[in-house]
Amino acid sequence: MNTVVVGLQWGDEGKGKIIDFLCKNSDVVVRFQGGNNAGHTVVIKGKKFIFHLIPSGILREDKVCAIGNGVVVDPKVLLTEIDSLKECGIKVSPDNLKLSAHAHIVMPYHRIMDALREQKRFQKIGTTKRGIGPCYMDKVSRCGIRTVDFINPRVFAFKLKDNLNEKNSIFKKVYGFKGFSFEGIYEEYRLLARRLKPYICDLPTYFYTQKKKKFLFEGAQGTFLDLDFGTYPFVTSSSVVSSNSLVGSGLSFIRPGKIIGVAKSYTTRVGEGPFPTELKGKFLNYFRQKGVEFGATTGRPRRCGWIDLVLLKRAAIINNVTEINLTKMDVLDNLKTIKACIDYKRGSRIVSSFPSDLNRIKPVYKEFPGWQESVSKFRKFSDLPREAKQYINFIEDFVKVKISLISVGEKRESVLKKC
Ligand code: GDP
Ligand code: IMO
Ligand code: MG
């Protein structure tokens, strides 16, 4: 069955770990949006791998991994990722890694523009400063450089000159930044293009030859960072929801059978923007330390809060989720009481429909008794403490989607199937 995996919160739900588990049963793993703003962690035999651009399936030798047209690719980051995987003895070659000819290239001026715009903005977004937003802006305004342009020296030179012409005057006039010289970028990036060339292919044609295979789509970010459905403007610049998986990969001739939404058993967020169940003080410290809540890409401390079931229910609907995978249950061990947001209030009134702005929203909580043992050792749902089962069953009933997999530790084997 073809499967799409998406995040149901604000990213970092544990998608990397879930993809690593699920890809045992797939042939091709595909990233369809985002860029190296993503950081997907897989821990195997004590070794931690963090993927920014390469799909997390690369650790399994018999899988093909693909980076779709919807992804924005920083060539330096991709090549570094390839090199460091090879150093660890992981096979990465044009046979098992395919890069879409239509993915857009993140250029140095995108990264600088991202940082300068953040600096100047009155209302900061807290971006990863990886140049993601400016690269997607160029894609939409039709001046972007695709991988197919990048590997053609003449086309690359022409597009780079055209872009620098416009961007250098914006840099100077608006930001007082000196800008970039053509020579400074061209020579270095030509070398990168030469190294990337063998991986580039026309993905729809390749996929068509593989259409009997099982595809697994690896979503990045999370539903509330989505450009359309997220907490705009505190969002990323791509469509992260399940319905973009086919457009962002060029795989229009298959149908996803399963759509798996990954959710943490609490909530985290990196960067600015509203967060109704956000915690301060001792509980924030508890989650940050026990859950090691520091960004896998930027290292920034993550904001932490209780699970928000109002958001989860909405994310399940937006993505047409058929199953939920719940992660980090072990982080809730030893809490006396666990809270889950089941309604929103504005002032003293319950908000009846989903609010367009989460800023002045107050959560209404249901409290659950905690459990006082480690759930990491369990491999069967029926063995979990009664209180943990009660919490999981409530989430399932509230969101009205079955929870098929529960993660109880960072290691590959720390998972249990519910159904
Ligand atoms: P992603 O972006 O959704 O792939 O998630 P990240 O990799 O950014 O962040 C998830 C973090 O939680 C990583 O450090 C994982 O190793 C870790 N993790 C995943 N599942 C579990 C779990 O069940 N328990 C614990 N304690 N850690 C987990
Ligand atoms: P994964 O795939 C968590 C957040 C940034 C910022 C906002 C916009 O690991 O779950 P951007 O650089 O995309 O323009 O930043 O989005 N953000 C993420 N937060 N996990 C991610 O990816 C994220 N990718 C972007 O922190 O708030
Ligand atoms: Mg992450």
Coordinates of C-alpha atoms and ligand atoms in Angstrom, one line a residue:
M1 CA 0.0 0.0 0.0
N2 CA 1.2 3.5 -0.8
T3 CA 1.5 5.6 2.4
V4 CA 1.8 9.3 3.1
V5 CA 3.3 10.4 6.4
V6 CA 2.7 14.0 7.6
G7 CA 3.2 15.9 10.9
L8 CA 0.0 16.9 12.7
Q9 CA 1.4 19.6 14.9
W10 CA 4.2 22.2 14.4
G11 CA 6.9 19.8 13.2
D12 CA 9.3 17.6 15.0
E13 CA 6.7 15.0 15.9
G14 CA 9.1 12.1 15.3
K15 CA 8.4 11.6 11.6
G16 CA 12.0 10.5 10.9
K17 CA 11.7 7.6 13.4
I18 CA 8.2 6.6 12.0
I19 CA 9.5 6.7 8.4
D20 CA 12.4 4.5 9.3
F21 CA 10.0 2.0 10.9
L22 CA 7.4 2.1 8.1
C23 CA 9.9 1.9 5.2
K24 CA 10.6 -1.7 5.9
N25 CA 7.3 -2.3 3.9
S26 CA 7.9 0.2 1.1
D27 CA 10.2 0.3 -1.9
V28 CA 10.6 4.0 -2.7
V29 CA 10.7 6.9 -0.1
V30 CA 9.9 10.4 -1.4
R31 CA 10.3 13.9 0.1
F32 CA 7.8 16.2 -1.6
Q33 CA 8.2 19.6 0.0
G34 CA 10.3 21.8 2.3
G35 CA 14.0 21.8 2.3
N36 CA 16.8 21.7 4.8
N37 CA 14.6 23.5 7.3
A38 CA 13.6 19.9 8.2
G39 CA 15.6 17.8 10.6
H40 CA 14.4 14.2 10.8
T41 CA 16.1 12.0 13.4
V42 CA 16.7 8.3 13.3
V43 CA 18.6 6.5 16.1
I44 CA 20.0 3.1 15.3
K45 CA 22.3 1.1 17.7
G46 CA 23.1 4.3 19.6
K47 CA 24.1 6.2 16.5
K48 CA 22.0 9.3 15.7
F49 CA 21.3 10.3 12.1
I50 CA 19.7 13.6 11.3
F51 CA 18.3 14.0 7.8
H52 CA 17.7 17.5 6.3
L53 CA 17.1 16.7 2.6
I54 CA 17.7 13.0 2.0
P55 CA 14.7 10.8 2.9
S56 CA 15.1 8.8 6.2
G57 CA 14.7 5.6 4.2
I58 CA 18.3 5.8 2.9
L59 CA 19.5 3.8 5.9
R60 CA 17.8 0.7 4.4
E61 CA 20.0 -0.5 1.5
D62 CA 17.2 -2.0 -0.6
K63 CA 15.2 1.3 -0.8
V64 CA 15.3 4.0 -3.4
C65 CA 15.0 7.5 -2.0
A66 CA 13.8 10.5 -4.1
I67 CA 13.7 14.2 -3.6
G68 CA 10.7 15.6 -5.5
N69 CA 10.1 18.7 -7.5
G70 CA 8.3 20.3 -4.5
V71 CA 11.5 20.3 -2.5
V72 CA 14.0 23.2 -2.4
V73 CA 17.5 21.9 -2.4
D74 CA 20.6 23.6 -1.0
P75 CA 23.3 21.8 -3.0
K76 CA 26.0 22.3 -0.3
V77 CA 23.8 20.7 2.3
L78 CA 22.8 17.8 0.1
L79 CA 26.4 17.0 -0.9
T80 CA 27.5 17.3 2.8
E81 CA 24.7 14.9 3.7
I82 CA 25.7 12.5 1.0
D83 CA 29.4 12.6 2.1
S84 CA 28.7 12.1 5.8
L85 CA 26.4 9.2 5.1
K86 CA 29.1 7.6 3.0
E87 CA 31.6 8.1 5.7
C88 CA 29.3 6.1 8.0
G89 CA 29.3 3.3 5.5
I90 CA 25.8 4.0 4.2
K91 CA 25.4 3.4 0.5
V92 CA 24.4 6.5 -1.4
S93 CA 24.6 6.5 -5.2
P94 CA 22.6 7.6 -8.2
D95 CA 21.0 4.1 -8.0
N96 CA 19.4 4.7 -4.7
L97 CA 19.1 8.5 -4.6
K98 CA 17.2 10.4 -7.2
L99 CA 16.9 14.2 -7.4
S100 CA 14.1 15.7 -9.4
A101 CA 15.2 17.8 -12.4
H102 CA 12.5 20.3 -11.3
A103 CA 13.4 20.8 -7.7
H104 CA 14.6 24.4 -7.1
I105 CA 18.1 25.3 -5.9
V106 CA 18.6 27.3 -2.7
M107 CA 21.3 29.9 -3.6
P108 CA 23.5 31.9 -1.2
Y109 CA 21.4 35.0 -1.8
H110 CA 18.3 33.2 -0.6
R111 CA 20.0 32.4 2.8
I112 CA 21.1 36.0 3.2
M113 CA 17.7 37.4 2.2
D114 CA 16.0 35.1 4.7
A115 CA 18.3 36.4 7.5
L116 CA 18.1 40.1 6.4
R117 CA 14.3 40.0 6.2
E118 CA 14.0 38.4 9.6
Q119 CA 16.3 41.1 11.0
K120 CA 14.3 44.0 9.5
R121 CA 10.8 42.6 10.2
F122 CA 8.8 44.1 13.0
Q123 CA 6.9 40.8 13.5
K124 CA 9.6 38.1 13.3
I125 CA 8.7 34.6 12.1
G126 CA 11.7 32.9 13.6
T127 CA 12.7 31.1 10.4
T128 CA 15.5 28.6 10.2
K129 CA 17.4 31.1 8.0
R130 CA 18.0 28.3 5.5
G131 CA 16.7 30.4 2.6
I132 CA 13.6 28.4 2.2
G133 CA 11.0 31.2 1.9
P134 CA 13.1 33.3 -0.6
C135 CA 13.7 30.2 -2.7
Y136 CA 10.0 29.4 -2.9
M137 CA 9.4 33.1 -3.7
D138 CA 11.7 32.9 -6.7
K139 CA 10.0 29.7 -7.8
V140 CA 6.6 31.4 -7.8
S141 CA 7.9 34.6 -9.4
R142 CA 9.4 32.4 -12.1
C143 CA 13.1 33.4 -11.7
G144 CA 14.1 30.3 -9.7
I145 CA 17.0 28.0 -10.8
R146 CA 15.9 24.4 -11.1
T147 CA 18.4 21.5 -10.9
V148 CA 18.0 21.0 -14.6
D149 CA 19.1 24.7 -15.1
F150 CA 21.8 24.3 -12.5
I151 CA 23.7 21.6 -14.4
N152 CA 23.7 23.4 -17.7
P153 CA 26.6 25.9 -17.5
R154 CA 25.1 28.3 -20.1
V155 CA 21.6 28.4 -18.6
F156 CA 23.0 28.6 -15.0
A157 CA 25.2 31.6 -16.0
F158 CA 22.3 33.4 -17.7
K159 CA 19.9 32.8 -14.8
L160 CA 22.4 33.7 -12.1
K161 CA 23.3 37.0 -13.8
D162 CA 19.7 37.9 -14.2
N163 CA 19.0 37.1 -10.6
L164 CA 22.0 39.0 -9.2
N165 CA 21.1 42.0 -11.3
E166 CA 17.8 42.3 -9.5
K167 CA 18.8 41.0 -6.1
N168 CA 21.9 43.1 -5.7
S169 CA 20.0 46.3 -6.1
I170 CA 17.4 45.1 -3.5
F171 CA 20.3 44.1 -1.2
K172 CA 21.9 47.5 -1.5
K173 CA 18.9 49.8 -1.5
V174 CA 16.7 48.1 1.0
Y175 CA 19.1 46.3 3.3
G176 CA 22.4 48.2 2.9
F177 CA 24.1 44.9 2.1
K178 CA 26.9 44.8 -0.4
G179 CA 25.4 41.9 -2.5
F180 CA 27.1 39.1 -4.4
S181 CA 29.5 39.0 -7.4
F182 CA 28.7 36.6 -10.3
E183 CA 32.3 35.2 -10.2
G184 CA 32.1 34.6 -6.5
I185 CA 29.1 32.3 -6.8
Y186 CA 29.5 30.8 -10.3
E187 CA 32.8 29.0 -10.1
E188 CA 32.0 27.4 -6.7
Y189 CA 28.4 26.4 -7.7
R190 CA 29.5 25.0 -11.0
L191 CA 31.6 22.5 -9.1
L192 CA 28.7 21.6 -6.9
A193 CA 26.5 21.2 -10.0
R194 CA 29.0 18.8 -11.5
R195 CA 28.8 16.6 -8.4
L196 CA 25.0 16.6 -8.3
K197 CA 24.5 15.9 -11.9
P198 CA 24.5 12.1 -11.7
Y199 CA 21.7 12.1 -9.2
I200 CA 19.3 14.3 -11.3
C201 CA 16.5 12.6 -13.2
D202 CA 13.1 13.2 -14.6
L203 CA 11.2 11.7 -11.7
P204 CA 7.7 11.3 -13.3
T205 CA 9.4 9.1 -16.1
Y206 CA 11.4 7.2 -13.5
F207 CA 8.4 6.7 -11.2
Y208 CA 6.3 5.5 -14.1
T209 CA 8.8 2.6 -14.7
Q210 CA 8.4 1.8 -11.0
K211 CA 4.6 2.1 -10.7
K212 CA 4.1 -1.4 -9.3
K213 CA 6.4 -0.5 -6.4
K214 CA 5.2 0.7 -3.0
F215 CA 5.7 4.4 -2.3
L216 CA 6.2 6.1 1.1
F217 CA 5.9 9.9 1.2
E218 CA 7.9 11.6 3.9
G219 CA 6.3 14.8 4.9
A220 CA 8.4 17.6 6.5
Q221 CA 7.2 20.2 9.0
G222 CA 3.7 19.9 10.4
T223 CA 0.1 20.9 9.5
F224 CA 0.1 24.1 11.5
L225 CA 3.3 25.3 9.7
D226 CA 1.5 24.8 6.4
L227 CA 1.3 27.9 4.1
D228 CA -2.5 27.7 3.8
F229 CA -3.7 25.9 6.9
G230 CA -1.1 26.9 9.4
T231 CA -0.9 29.8 11.9
Y232 CA -0.2 32.3 9.1
P233 CA 2.1 34.3 8.9
F234 CA 4.1 32.1 11.4
V235 CA 4.4 29.2 8.9
T236 CA 6.8 27.8 6.4
S237 CA 6.6 28.6 2.7
S238 CA 5.4 25.2 1.3
S239 CA 2.3 23.1 1.3
V240 CA 3.0 20.4 3.9
V241 CA -0.3 18.6 3.9
S242 CA -1.0 15.1 2.5
S243 CA -2.7 16.3 -0.7
N244 CA 0.5 18.0 -1.9
S245 CA 2.4 14.6 -1.8
L246 CA 1.5 13.8 -5.4
V247 CA 2.0 17.3 -6.8
G248 CA 5.3 17.7 -5.0
S249 CA 6.7 14.4 -6.3
G250 CA 5.2 14.1 -9.8
L251 CA 3.6 10.8 -8.9
S252 CA 0.1 11.4 -10.2
F253 CA -0.6 7.8 -11.3
I254 CA -0.8 6.2 -7.8
R255 CA -3.3 6.6 -5.0
P256 CA -2.2 6.7 -1.4
G257 CA -3.9 3.9 0.5
K258 CA -2.8 5.1 4.0
I259 CA -2.3 8.6 5.3
I260 CA -0.5 8.5 8.6
G261 CA -0.5 11.5 10.8
V262 CA 2.4 11.7 13.4
A263 CA 1.7 13.4 16.6
K264 CA 3.7 13.9 19.8
S265 CA 1.9 12.9 23.0
Y266 CA 2.4 16.6 24.0
T267 CA 3.1 19.6 21.7
T268 CA 6.2 21.5 20.7
R269 CA 6.9 24.5 18.5
V270 CA 10.1 26.2 17.3
G271 CA 10.0 29.8 16.2
E272 CA 7.4 32.5 16.8
G273 CA 3.6 32.3 16.6
P274 CA 0.5 31.4 18.7
F275 CA 0.6 28.2 20.8
P276 CA -2.5 27.9 23.1
T277 CA -1.3 25.1 25.3
E278 CA 2.3 26.5 25.8
L279 CA 3.8 25.9 29.2
K280 CA 6.2 28.1 31.2
G281 CA 8.2 27.4 34.3
K282 CA 8.7 23.9 35.8
F283 CA 6.6 22.0 33.2
L284 CA 8.4 23.7 30.3
N285 CA 11.7 22.6 31.9
Y286 CA 10.4 19.1 32.4
F287 CA 9.4 18.6 28.8
R288 CA 12.5 20.3 27.4
Q289 CA 14.9 18.2 29.5
K290 CA 13.1 14.8 29.4
G291 CA 12.1 15.1 25.8
V292 CA 15.4 16.7 24.8
E293 CA 13.4 19.4 23.0
F294 CA 16.1 21.2 21.0
G295 CA 15.7 21.7 17.3
A296 CA 17.4 19.1 15.1
T297 CA 18.2 21.7 12.5
T298 CA 19.0 24.9 14.4
G299 CA 19.6 23.6 17.9
R300 CA 17.1 26.2 19.2
P301 CA 15.2 25.2 22.4
R302 CA 11.7 24.1 21.5
R303 CA 8.6 25.7 23.1
C304 CA 6.6 22.9 24.9
G305 CA 3.0 22.4 26.0
W306 CA 0.3 19.9 26.6
I307 CA -1.3 18.0 23.7
D308 CA -4.0 20.1 21.9
L309 CA -6.7 17.8 20.7
V310 CA -8.7 20.6 19.0
L311 CA -5.7 21.1 16.7
L312 CA -5.1 17.4 16.3
K313 CA -8.7 16.8 15.2
R314 CA -8.5 19.6 12.7
A315 CA -5.1 18.3 11.3
A316 CA -6.7 14.9 10.9
I317 CA -9.5 16.3 8.8
I318 CA -7.2 18.6 6.7
N319 CA -4.9 15.7 5.9
N320 CA -7.6 13.0 5.6
V321 CA -5.6 11.0 8.1
T322 CA -6.5 7.3 8.2
E323 CA -4.2 6.5 11.2
I324 CA -2.3 8.3 13.9
N325 CA 1.1 7.3 15.1
L326 CA 1.7 8.7 18.6
T327 CA 5.3 9.4 19.7
K328 CA 7.3 10.2 22.8
M329 CA 4.8 8.5 25.2
D330 CA 7.8 7.8 27.5
V331 CA 8.3 11.5 28.1
L332 CA 5.0 11.5 30.0
D333 CA 6.3 8.9 32.5
N334 CA 6.2 9.9 36.2
L335 CA 3.9 12.9 35.7
K336 CA 1.2 13.0 38.5
T337 CA -1.3 14.6 36.1
I338 CA -1.4 14.9 32.4
K339 CA -3.5 17.5 30.6
A340 CA -5.1 17.5 27.2
C341 CA -6.8 20.5 25.6
I342 CA -10.4 19.6 24.5
D343 CA -11.9 23.0 23.8
Y344 CA -11.0 26.6 23.3
K345 CA -12.3 29.6 25.2
R346 CA -12.2 33.3 24.3
G347 CA -12.9 35.3 27.5
S348 CA -15.4 33.1 29.4
R349 CA -17.1 31.7 26.2
I350 CA -16.3 28.4 24.5
V351 CA -15.3 29.0 20.9
S352 CA -17.7 26.9 18.8
S353 CA -15.9 26.9 15.4
F354 CA -12.2 26.8 14.7
P355 CA -10.8 30.3 15.2
S356 CA -9.0 32.1 12.4
D357 CA -6.5 33.5 15.0
L358 CA -5.2 31.4 17.9
N359 CA -3.7 34.4 19.7
R360 CA -6.2 35.2 22.4
I361 CA -7.4 31.6 22.8
K362 CA -7.4 29.9 26.2
P363 CA -7.3 26.1 26.4
V364 CA -9.9 24.1 28.3
Y365 CA -8.2 21.0 29.7
K366 CA -9.3 17.5 30.7
E367 CA -7.0 16.0 33.3
F368 CA -5.7 12.4 33.3
P369 CA -3.9 10.5 36.0
G370 CA -0.3 9.8 35.1
W371 CA 1.6 6.5 35.4
Q372 CA 4.6 6.1 37.6
E373 CA 6.8 3.7 35.6
S374 CA 8.8 3.7 32.4
V375 CA 6.7 2.7 29.3
S376 CA 9.9 2.3 27.2
K377 CA 10.2 -1.4 28.0
F378 CA 6.8 -2.4 26.6
R379 CA 6.2 -3.8 23.2
K380 CA 2.5 -4.7 23.5
F381 CA -0.3 -2.1 23.9
S382 CA -2.0 -4.4 26.4
D383 CA 1.0 -4.3 28.7
L384 CA 1.0 -0.5 29.1
P385 CA -0.1 0.9 32.5
R386 CA -3.8 1.4 32.7
E387 CA -3.5 5.2 32.8
A388 CA -1.4 5.3 29.6
K389 CA -4.0 3.2 27.8
Q390 CA -6.7 5.5 29.1
Y391 CA -4.9 8.6 27.8
I392 CA -4.3 7.0 24.3
N393 CA -7.9 5.7 24.0
F394 CA -9.2 9.1 24.9
I395 CA -7.2 10.7 22.1
E396 CA -8.4 8.1 19.6
D397 CA -12.0 8.7 20.6
F398 CA -11.7 12.4 20.5
V399 CA -10.0 12.7 17.2
K400 CA -12.0 9.8 15.7
V401 CA -9.0 8.2 14.1
K402 CA -7.4 5.0 15.2
I403 CA -3.9 5.1 16.7
S404 CA -2.0 2.3 15.0
L405 CA 1.6 2.8 16.3
I406 CA 2.9 4.1 19.6
S407 CA 6.5 5.2 20.0
V408 CA 8.0 4.8 23.5
G409 CA 11.7 5.8 23.0
E410 CA 14.1 7.2 20.5
K411 CA 15.5 3.8 19.4
R412 CA 14.4 2.1 16.3
E413 CA 12.9 -0.9 18.2
S414 CA 11.0 1.3 20.8
V415 CA 7.6 1.0 19.1
L416 CA 4.4 -0.9 19.8
K417 CA 1.5 -1.6 17.5
K418 CA -1.9 -0.9 18.8
C419 CA -3.9 -2.4 15.9
Ligands
GDP1 P1 10.8 15.0 12.9 O1 11.3 16.3 12.4 O2 9.3 14.9 13.0 O3 11.5 13.8 12.3 O4 11.3 14.9 14.5 P2 12.8 15.3 15.0 O5 13.7 14.3 14.7 O6 13.1 16.7 14.7 O7 12.5 15.3 16.6 C1 12.0 14.2 17.2 C2 13.0 13.9 18.4 O8 12.4 12.9 19.3 C3 14.2 13.2 17.9 O9 15.3 13.5 18.7 C4 13.9 11.7 18.0 O10 15.1 10.9 18.2 C5 13.1 11.7 19.3 N1 12.1 10.6 19.4 C6 11.3 10.1 18.4 N2 10.4 9.3 18.9 C7 10.6 9.3 20.3 C8 10.0 8.6 21.4 O11 9.1 7.9 21.3 N3 10.6 8.8 22.6 C9 11.6 9.7 22.8 N4 12.1 9.8 24.0 N5 12.2 10.3 21.8 C10 11.7 10.1 20.5
IMO2 P1 10.7 19.1 10.6 O1 10.5 18.5 9.2 C1 9.9 22.4 13.3 C2 9.5 26.4 11.5 C3 10.6 27.4 11.8 C4 9.8 28.7 11.7 C5 8.9 28.4 10.6 C6 9.4 29.0 9.3 O2 11.9 18.7 11.2 O3 9.4 18.8 11.4 P2 11.3 28.4 7.6 O4 12.8 28.3 7.7 O5 10.6 27.1 7.1 O6 10.9 29.6 6.7 O7 10.7 28.7 9.0 O8 8.8 27.0 10.4 N1 10.0 25.1 10.9 C7 10.1 24.0 11.6 N2 9.8 23.7 12.9 N3 10.2 21.4 12.5 C8 10.5 21.7 11.1 O9 10.7 20.7 10.3 C9 10.5 23.0 10.7 N4 10.7 23.6 9.5 C10 10.4 24.9 9.6 O10 11.1 27.2 13.1 O11 9.0 28.8 12.9
MG3 MG 12.5 17.9 13.0

